[in-house]
mmCIF file of C-alpha atoms and ligand atoms in Angstrom:
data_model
loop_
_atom_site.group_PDB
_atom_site.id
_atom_site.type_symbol
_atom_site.label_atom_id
_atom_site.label_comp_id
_atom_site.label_asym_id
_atom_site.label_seq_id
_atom_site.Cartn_x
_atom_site.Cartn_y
_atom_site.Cartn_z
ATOM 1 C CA UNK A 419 33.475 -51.968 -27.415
ATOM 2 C CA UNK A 420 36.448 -51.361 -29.905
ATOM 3 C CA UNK A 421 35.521 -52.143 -33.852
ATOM 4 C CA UNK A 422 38.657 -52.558 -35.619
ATOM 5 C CA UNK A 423 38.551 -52.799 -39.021
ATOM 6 C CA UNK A 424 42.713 -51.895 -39.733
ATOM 7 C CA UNK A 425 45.729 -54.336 -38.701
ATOM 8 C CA UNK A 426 47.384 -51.483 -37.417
ATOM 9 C CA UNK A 427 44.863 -50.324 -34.526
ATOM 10 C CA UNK A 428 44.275 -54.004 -33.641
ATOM 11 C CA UNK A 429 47.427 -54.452 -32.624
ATOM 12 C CA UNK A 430 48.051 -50.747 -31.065
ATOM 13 C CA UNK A 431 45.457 -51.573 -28.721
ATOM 14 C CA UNK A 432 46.676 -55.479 -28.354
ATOM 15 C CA UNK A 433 50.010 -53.798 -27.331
ATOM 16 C CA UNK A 434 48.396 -51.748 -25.218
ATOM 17 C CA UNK A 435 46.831 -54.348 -23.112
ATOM 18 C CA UNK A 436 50.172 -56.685 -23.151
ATOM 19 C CA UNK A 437 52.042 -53.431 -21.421
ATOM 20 C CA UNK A 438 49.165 -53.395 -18.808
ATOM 21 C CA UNK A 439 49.916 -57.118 -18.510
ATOM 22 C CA UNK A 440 46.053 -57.910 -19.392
ATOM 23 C CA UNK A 441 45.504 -61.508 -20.571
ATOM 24 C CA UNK A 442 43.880 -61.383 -23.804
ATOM 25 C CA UNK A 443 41.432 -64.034 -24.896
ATOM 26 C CA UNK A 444 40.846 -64.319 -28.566
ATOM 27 C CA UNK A 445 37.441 -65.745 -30.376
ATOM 28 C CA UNK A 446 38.210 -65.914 -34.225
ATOM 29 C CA UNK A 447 34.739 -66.375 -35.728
ATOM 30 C CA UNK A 448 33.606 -66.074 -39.416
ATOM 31 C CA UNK A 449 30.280 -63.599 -37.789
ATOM 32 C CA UNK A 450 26.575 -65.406 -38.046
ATOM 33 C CA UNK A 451 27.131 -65.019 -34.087
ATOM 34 C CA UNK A 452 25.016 -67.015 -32.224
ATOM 35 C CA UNK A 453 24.934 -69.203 -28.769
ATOM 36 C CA UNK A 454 27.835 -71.173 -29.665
ATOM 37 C CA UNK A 455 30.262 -68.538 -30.190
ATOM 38 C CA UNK A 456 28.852 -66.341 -27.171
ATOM 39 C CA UNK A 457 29.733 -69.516 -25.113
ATOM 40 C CA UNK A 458 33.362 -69.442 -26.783
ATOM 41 C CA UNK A 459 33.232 -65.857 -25.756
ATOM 42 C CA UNK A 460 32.034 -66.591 -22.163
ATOM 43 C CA UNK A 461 34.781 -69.136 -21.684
ATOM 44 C CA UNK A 462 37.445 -66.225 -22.758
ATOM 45 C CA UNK A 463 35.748 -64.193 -20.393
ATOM 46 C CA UNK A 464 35.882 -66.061 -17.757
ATOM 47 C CA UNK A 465 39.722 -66.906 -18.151
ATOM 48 C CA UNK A 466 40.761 -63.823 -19.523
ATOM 49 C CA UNK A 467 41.196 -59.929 -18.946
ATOM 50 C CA UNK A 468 40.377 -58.827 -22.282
ATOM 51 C CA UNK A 469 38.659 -60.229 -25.639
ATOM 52 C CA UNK A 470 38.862 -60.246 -28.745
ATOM 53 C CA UNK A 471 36.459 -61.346 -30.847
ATOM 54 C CA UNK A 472 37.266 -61.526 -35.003
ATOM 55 C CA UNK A 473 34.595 -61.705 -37.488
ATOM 56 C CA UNK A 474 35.745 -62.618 -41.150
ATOM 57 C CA UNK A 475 34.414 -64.767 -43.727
ATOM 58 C CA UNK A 476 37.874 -66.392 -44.730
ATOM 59 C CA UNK A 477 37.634 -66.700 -48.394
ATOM 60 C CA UNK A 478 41.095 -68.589 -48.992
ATOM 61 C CA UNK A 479 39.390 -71.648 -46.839
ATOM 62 C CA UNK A 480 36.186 -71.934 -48.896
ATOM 63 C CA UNK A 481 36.611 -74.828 -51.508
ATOM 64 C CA UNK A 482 33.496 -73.779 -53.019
ATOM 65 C CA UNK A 483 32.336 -70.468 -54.227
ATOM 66 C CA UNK A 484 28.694 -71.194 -53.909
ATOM 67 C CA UNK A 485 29.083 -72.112 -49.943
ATOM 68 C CA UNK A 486 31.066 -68.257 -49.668
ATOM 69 C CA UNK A 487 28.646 -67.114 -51.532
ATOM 70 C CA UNK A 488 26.072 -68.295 -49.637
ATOM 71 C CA UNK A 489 27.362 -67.762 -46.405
ATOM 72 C CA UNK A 490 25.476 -65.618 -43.749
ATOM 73 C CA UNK A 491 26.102 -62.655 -42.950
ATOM 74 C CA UNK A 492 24.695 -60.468 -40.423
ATOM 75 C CA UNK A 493 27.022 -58.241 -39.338
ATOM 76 C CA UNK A 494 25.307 -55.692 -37.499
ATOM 77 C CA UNK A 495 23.330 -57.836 -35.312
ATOM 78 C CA UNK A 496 26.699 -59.730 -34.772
ATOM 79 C CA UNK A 497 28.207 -56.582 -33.363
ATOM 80 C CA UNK A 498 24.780 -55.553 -31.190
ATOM 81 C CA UNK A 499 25.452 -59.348 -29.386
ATOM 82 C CA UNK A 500 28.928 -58.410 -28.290
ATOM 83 C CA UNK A 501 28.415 -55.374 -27.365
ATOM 84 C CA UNK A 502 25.755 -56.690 -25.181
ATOM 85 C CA UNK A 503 28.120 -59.781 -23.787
ATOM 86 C CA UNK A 504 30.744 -56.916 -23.507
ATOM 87 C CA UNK A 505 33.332 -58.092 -25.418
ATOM 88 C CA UNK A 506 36.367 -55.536 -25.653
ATOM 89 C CA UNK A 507 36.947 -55.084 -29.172
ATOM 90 C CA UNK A 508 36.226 -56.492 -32.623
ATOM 91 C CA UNK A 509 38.660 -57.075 -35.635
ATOM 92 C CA UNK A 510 36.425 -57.025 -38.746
ATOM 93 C CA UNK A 511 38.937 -56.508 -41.382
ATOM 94 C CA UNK A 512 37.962 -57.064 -45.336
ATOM 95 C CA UNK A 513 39.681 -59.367 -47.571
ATOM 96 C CA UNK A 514 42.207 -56.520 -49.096
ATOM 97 C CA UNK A 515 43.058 -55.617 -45.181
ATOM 98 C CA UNK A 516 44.084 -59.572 -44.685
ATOM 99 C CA UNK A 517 45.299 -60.110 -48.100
ATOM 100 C CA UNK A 518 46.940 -57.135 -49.788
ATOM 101 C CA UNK A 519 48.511 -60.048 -52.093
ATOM 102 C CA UNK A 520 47.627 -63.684 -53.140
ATOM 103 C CA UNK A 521 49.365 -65.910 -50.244
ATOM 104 C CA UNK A 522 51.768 -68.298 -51.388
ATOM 105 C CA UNK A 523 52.567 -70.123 -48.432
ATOM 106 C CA UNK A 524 51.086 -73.529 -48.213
ATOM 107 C CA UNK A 525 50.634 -75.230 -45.232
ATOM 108 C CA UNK A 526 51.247 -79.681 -44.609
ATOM 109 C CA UNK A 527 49.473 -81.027 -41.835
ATOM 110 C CA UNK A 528 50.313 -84.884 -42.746
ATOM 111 C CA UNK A 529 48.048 -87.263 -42.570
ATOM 112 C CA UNK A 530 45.375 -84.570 -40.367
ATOM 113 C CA UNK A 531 44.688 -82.320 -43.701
ATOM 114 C CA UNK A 532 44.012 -85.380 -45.930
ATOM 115 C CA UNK A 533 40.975 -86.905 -44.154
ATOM 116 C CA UNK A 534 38.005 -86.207 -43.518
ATOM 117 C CA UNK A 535 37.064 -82.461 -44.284
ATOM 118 C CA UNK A 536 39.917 -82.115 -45.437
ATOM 119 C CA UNK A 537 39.286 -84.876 -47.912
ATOM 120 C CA UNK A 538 36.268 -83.548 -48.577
ATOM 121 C CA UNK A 539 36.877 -79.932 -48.886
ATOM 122 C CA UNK A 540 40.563 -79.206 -50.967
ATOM 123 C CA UNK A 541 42.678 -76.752 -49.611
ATOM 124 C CA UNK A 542 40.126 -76.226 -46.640
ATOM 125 C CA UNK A 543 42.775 -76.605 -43.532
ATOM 126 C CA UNK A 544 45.363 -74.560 -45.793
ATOM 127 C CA UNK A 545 43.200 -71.571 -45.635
ATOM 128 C CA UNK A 546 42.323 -71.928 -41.912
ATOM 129 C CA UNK A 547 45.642 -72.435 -40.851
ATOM 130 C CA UNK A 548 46.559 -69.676 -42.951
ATOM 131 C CA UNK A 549 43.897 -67.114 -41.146
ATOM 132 C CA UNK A 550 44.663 -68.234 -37.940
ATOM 133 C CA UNK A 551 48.224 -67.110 -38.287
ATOM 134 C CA UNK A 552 47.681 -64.206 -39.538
ATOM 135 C CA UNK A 553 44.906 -63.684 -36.947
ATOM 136 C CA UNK A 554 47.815 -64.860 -33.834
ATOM 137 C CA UNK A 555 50.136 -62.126 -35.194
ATOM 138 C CA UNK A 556 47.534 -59.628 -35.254
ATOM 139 C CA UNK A 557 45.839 -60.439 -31.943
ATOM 140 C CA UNK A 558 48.956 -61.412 -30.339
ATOM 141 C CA UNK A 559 46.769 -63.697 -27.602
ATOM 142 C CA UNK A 560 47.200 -65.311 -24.943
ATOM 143 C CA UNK A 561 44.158 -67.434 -24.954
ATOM 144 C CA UNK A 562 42.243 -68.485 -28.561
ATOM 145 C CA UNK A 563 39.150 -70.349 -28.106
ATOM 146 C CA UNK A 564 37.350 -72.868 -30.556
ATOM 147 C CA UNK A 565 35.077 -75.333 -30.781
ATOM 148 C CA UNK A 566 34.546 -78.929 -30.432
ATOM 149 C CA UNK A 567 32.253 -78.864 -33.380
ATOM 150 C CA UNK A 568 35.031 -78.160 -35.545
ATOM 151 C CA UNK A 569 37.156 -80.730 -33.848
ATOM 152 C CA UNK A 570 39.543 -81.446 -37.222
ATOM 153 C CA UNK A 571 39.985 -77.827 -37.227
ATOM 154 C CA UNK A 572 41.004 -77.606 -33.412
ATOM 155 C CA UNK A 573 43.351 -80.577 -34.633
ATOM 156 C CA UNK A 574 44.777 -78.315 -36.919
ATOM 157 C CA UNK A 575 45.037 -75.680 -35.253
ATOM 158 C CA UNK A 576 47.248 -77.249 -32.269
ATOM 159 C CA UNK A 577 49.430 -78.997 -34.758
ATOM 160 C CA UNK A 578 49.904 -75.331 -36.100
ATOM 161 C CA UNK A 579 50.545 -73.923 -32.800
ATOM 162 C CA UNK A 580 53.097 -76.128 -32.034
ATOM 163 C CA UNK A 581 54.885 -76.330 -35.046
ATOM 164 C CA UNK A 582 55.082 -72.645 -35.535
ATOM 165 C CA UNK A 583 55.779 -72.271 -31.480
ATOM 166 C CA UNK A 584 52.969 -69.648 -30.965
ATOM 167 C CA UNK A 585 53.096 -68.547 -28.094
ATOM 168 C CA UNK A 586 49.324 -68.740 -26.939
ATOM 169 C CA UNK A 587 47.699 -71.461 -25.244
ATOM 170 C CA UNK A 588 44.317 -73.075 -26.690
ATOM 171 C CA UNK A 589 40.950 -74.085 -25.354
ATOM 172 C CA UNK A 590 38.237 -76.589 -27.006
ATOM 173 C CA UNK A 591 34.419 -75.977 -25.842
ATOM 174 C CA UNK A 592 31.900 -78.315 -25.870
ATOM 175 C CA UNK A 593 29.287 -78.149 -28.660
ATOM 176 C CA UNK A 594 26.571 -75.655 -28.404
ATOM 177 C CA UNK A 595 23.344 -77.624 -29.124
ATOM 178 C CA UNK A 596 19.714 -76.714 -29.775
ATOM 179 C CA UNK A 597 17.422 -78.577 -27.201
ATOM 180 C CA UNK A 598 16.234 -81.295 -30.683
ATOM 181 C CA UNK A 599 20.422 -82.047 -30.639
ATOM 182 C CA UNK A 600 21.239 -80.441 -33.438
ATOM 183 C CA UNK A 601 24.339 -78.444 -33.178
ATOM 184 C CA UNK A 602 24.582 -74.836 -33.756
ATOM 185 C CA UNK A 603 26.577 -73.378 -37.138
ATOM 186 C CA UNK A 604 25.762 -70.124 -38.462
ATOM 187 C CA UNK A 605 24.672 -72.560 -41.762
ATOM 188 C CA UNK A 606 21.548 -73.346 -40.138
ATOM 189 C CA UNK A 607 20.762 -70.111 -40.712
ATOM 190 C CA UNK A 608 20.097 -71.273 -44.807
ATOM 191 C CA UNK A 609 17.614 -74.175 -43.244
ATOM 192 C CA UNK A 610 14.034 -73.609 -43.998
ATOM 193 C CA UNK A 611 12.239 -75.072 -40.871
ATOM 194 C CA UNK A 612 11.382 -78.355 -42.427
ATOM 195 C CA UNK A 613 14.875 -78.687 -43.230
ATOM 196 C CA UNK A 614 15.942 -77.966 -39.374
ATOM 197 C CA UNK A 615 13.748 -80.471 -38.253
ATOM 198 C CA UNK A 616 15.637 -83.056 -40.859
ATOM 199 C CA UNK A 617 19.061 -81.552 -39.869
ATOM 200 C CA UNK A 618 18.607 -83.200 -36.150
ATOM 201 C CA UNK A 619 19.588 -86.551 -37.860
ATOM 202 C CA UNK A 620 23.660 -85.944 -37.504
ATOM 203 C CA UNK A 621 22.671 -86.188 -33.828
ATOM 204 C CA UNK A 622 20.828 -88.700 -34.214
ATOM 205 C CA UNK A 623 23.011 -90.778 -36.244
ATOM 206 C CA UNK A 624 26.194 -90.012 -33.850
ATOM 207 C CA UNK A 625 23.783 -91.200 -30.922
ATOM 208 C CA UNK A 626 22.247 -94.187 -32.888
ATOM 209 C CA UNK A 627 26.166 -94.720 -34.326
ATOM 210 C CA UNK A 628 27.523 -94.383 -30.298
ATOM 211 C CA UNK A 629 25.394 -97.060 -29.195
ATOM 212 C CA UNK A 630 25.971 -99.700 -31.713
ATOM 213 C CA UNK A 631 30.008 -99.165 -31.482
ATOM 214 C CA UNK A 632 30.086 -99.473 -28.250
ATOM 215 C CA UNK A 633 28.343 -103.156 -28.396
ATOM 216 C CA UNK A 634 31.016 -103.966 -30.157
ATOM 217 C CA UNK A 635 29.530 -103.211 -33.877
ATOM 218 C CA UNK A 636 32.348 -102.106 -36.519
ATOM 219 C CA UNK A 637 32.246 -98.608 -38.145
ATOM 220 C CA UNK A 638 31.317 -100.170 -41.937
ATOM 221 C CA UNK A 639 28.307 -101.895 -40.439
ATOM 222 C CA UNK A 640 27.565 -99.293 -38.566
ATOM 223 C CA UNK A 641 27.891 -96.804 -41.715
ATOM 224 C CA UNK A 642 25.504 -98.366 -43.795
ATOM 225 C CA UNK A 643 22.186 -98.191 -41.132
ATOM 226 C CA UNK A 644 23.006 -94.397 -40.809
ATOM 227 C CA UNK A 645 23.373 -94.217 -44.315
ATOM 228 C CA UNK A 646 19.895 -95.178 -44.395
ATOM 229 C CA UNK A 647 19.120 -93.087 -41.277
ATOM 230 C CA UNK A 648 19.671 -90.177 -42.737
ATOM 231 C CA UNK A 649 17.965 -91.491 -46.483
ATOM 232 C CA UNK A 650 15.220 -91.431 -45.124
ATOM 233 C CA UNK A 651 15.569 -88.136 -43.598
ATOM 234 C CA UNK A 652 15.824 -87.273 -46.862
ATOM 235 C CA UNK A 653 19.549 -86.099 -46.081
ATOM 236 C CA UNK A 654 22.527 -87.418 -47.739
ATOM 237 C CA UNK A 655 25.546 -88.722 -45.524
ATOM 238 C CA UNK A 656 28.823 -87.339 -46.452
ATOM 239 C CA UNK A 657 30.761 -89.429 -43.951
ATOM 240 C CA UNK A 658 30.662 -91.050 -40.728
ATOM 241 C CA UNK A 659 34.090 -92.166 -39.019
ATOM 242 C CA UNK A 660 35.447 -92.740 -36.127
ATOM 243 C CA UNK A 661 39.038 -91.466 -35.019
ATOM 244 C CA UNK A 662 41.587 -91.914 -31.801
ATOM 245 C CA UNK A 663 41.187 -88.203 -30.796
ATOM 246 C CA UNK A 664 44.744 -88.034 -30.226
ATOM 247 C CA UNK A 665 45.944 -88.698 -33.275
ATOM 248 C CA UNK A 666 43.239 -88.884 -35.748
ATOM 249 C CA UNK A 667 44.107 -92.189 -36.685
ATOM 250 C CA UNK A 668 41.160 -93.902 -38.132
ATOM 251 C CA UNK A 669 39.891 -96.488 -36.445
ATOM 252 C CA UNK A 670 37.186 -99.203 -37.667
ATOM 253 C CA UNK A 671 35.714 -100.310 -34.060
ATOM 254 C CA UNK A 672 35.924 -98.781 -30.568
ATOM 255 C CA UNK A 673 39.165 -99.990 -28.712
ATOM 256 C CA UNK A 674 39.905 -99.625 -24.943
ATOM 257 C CA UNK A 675 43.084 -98.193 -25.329
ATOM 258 C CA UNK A 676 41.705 -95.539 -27.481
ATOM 259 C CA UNK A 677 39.861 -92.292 -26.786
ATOM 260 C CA UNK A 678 37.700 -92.086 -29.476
ATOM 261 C CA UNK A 679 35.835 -89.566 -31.804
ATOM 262 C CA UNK A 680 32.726 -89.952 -34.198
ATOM 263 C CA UNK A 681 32.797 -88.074 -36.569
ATOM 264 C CA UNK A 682 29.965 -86.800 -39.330
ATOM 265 C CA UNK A 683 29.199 -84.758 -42.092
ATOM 266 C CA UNK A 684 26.054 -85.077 -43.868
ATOM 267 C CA UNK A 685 23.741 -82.592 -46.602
ATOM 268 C CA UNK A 686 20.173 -80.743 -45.917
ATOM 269 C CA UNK A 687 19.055 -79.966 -48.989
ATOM 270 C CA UNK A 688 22.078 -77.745 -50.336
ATOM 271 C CA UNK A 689 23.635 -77.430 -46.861
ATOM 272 C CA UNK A 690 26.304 -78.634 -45.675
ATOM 273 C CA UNK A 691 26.659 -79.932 -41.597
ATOM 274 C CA UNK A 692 28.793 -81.438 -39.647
ATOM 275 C CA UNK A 693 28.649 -82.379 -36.473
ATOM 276 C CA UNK A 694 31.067 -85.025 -33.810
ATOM 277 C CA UNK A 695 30.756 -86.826 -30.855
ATOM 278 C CA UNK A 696 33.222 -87.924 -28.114
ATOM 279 C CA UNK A 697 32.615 -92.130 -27.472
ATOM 280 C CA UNK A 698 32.499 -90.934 -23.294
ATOM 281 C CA UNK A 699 29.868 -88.111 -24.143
HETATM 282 P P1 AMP B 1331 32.725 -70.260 -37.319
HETATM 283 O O1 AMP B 1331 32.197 -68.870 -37.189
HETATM 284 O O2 AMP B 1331 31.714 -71.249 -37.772
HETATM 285 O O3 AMP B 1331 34.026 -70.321 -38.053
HETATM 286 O O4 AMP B 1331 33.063 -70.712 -35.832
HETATM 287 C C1 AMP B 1331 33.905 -69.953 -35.012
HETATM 288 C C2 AMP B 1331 34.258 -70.775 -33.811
HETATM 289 O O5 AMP B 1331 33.066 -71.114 -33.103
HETATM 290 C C3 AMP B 1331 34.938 -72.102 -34.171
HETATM 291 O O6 AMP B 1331 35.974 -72.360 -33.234
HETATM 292 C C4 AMP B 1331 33.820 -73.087 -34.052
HETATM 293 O O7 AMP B 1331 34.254 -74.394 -33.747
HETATM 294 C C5 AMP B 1331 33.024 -72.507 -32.902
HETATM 295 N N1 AMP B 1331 31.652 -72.994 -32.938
HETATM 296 C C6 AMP B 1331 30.796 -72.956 -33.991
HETATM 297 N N2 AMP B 1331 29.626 -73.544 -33.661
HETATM 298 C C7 AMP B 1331 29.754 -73.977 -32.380
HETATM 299 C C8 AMP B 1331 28.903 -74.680 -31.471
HETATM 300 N N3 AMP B 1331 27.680 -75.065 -31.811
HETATM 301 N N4 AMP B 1331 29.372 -74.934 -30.240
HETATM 302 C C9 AMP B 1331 30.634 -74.573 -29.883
HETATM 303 N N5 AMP B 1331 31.482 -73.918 -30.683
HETATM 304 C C10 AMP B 1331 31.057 -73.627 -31.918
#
């Protein structure tokens, strides 16, 4: 496996593979690795010639300093996993190596940036859509792969890719859950084990919140028995809303002519999850 910690060899060796005609297949991650991203990395594999995994803790998209502070970080275990999935090389560059300046480009995503986590966390979806970028130029894939438990961000992310005409084509895989529900994040890490037992309430909520929509319930109803849901779990809900995936309109009961989204983001002590559900799941 290739480590790559310079721009420069990245893209050598991405050049490399583009004038063998390889298909690359690209996994940005910010490291914490676990099943959830090896699935990403499985689906690239599968697809894909090559891959390309990234591991950077993206400092420009953390609206918090305590949260990058506290984020996990475990990179040498991280690199024995992908070595052992065989993943062909690894871009872990350092903040100086991605920005040698303060970026000044600021990025407008309408009404997509303004809502949920992005309403919640300021300047969030700038950041990301900033990294990815970068990350596109430097990787120069043909494949990127993310997942459906950051669905806003996958929003994003497409909006980005069309907008800016990148030319690499994107893939959304299913959440990656623990067999109690709750979905994998490398934040679960900073769960004691009481707290992971609490944390199962987003998927319990999304399930309890499914059920009720679907008999015809509306959202604000709906809201304030999971508000109490997760109370009692001795969690504190953050947000639960549903959205027309396609557009992330936000809608206040389940239509037919909509493919709906619930969405949730709720806190474990001093952790922050989130978690979603398609209304067909
Ligand atoms: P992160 O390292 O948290 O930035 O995540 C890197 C990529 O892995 C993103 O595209 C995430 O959506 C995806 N990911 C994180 N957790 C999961 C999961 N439980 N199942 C599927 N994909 C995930």
């Amino acid at each position: 496996m290739r480590i790559f910690r310079d721009i420069e060899g990245l893209k050598v060796w991405s050049l490399d593979q583009q004038n063998a005609s390889r298909r690359i297949g690209f996994v940005p991650t910010m490291g914490a690795l676990h099943e959830g991203h090896l699935r990403l990395l499985e689906h690239a594999q599968s697809a894909c010639d090559v891959t390309v995994c990234s591991i950077f803790v993206n400092p420009v998209q953390f609206n918090n300093t305590e949260d990058l502070k506290n984020y996990p970080r475990t990179l040498d275990k991280d690199l024995e996993l992908l070595e052992a999935k065989k993943c062909d090389a690894v871009f872990i560059p350092d903040a100086s190596e991605m920005y040698p300046e303060t970026p000044q480009v600021k990025f407008d995503f309408g009404n997509l940036d303004k809502i949920l986590e992005g309403a919640y966390r300021p300047g969030h979806f700038n950041g990301v859509a900033l990294v990815v970028s970068k990350l596109f130029n430097m990787v120069m894939p043909h494949e990127a792969y993310f997942g459906q438990k950051d669905y806003q961000q996958y929003m994003i992310v497409s909006r980005l890719v069309k907008d800016l005409s990148f030319d690499v084509k994107l893939k959304c895989v299913p959440t990656t859950r623990e067999q109690s529900g709750l979905a994998m994040s490398s934040r679960n890490a900073r769960l004691s084990p009481e707290e992971r037992v609490r944390a199962t309430i987003l998927y319990r909520s999304l399930r309890h919140a499914q059920a009720k929509l679907l008999e015809g319930k509306r959202v604000s109803e709906v809201k304030t028995v999971v508000e109490e849901m997760c109370a009692q779990a001795g969690c504190r809900l953050e947000y639960l809303s549903l959205a027309d995936r396609k557009n992330f309109a936000i809608l206040e009961q389940v239509t037919e002519s909509a493919d709906c989204i619930l969405l949730v983001a709720a806190y474990v002590g001093e952790v922050r999850l989130i978690d979603n559900m398609m209304m067909t799941e």
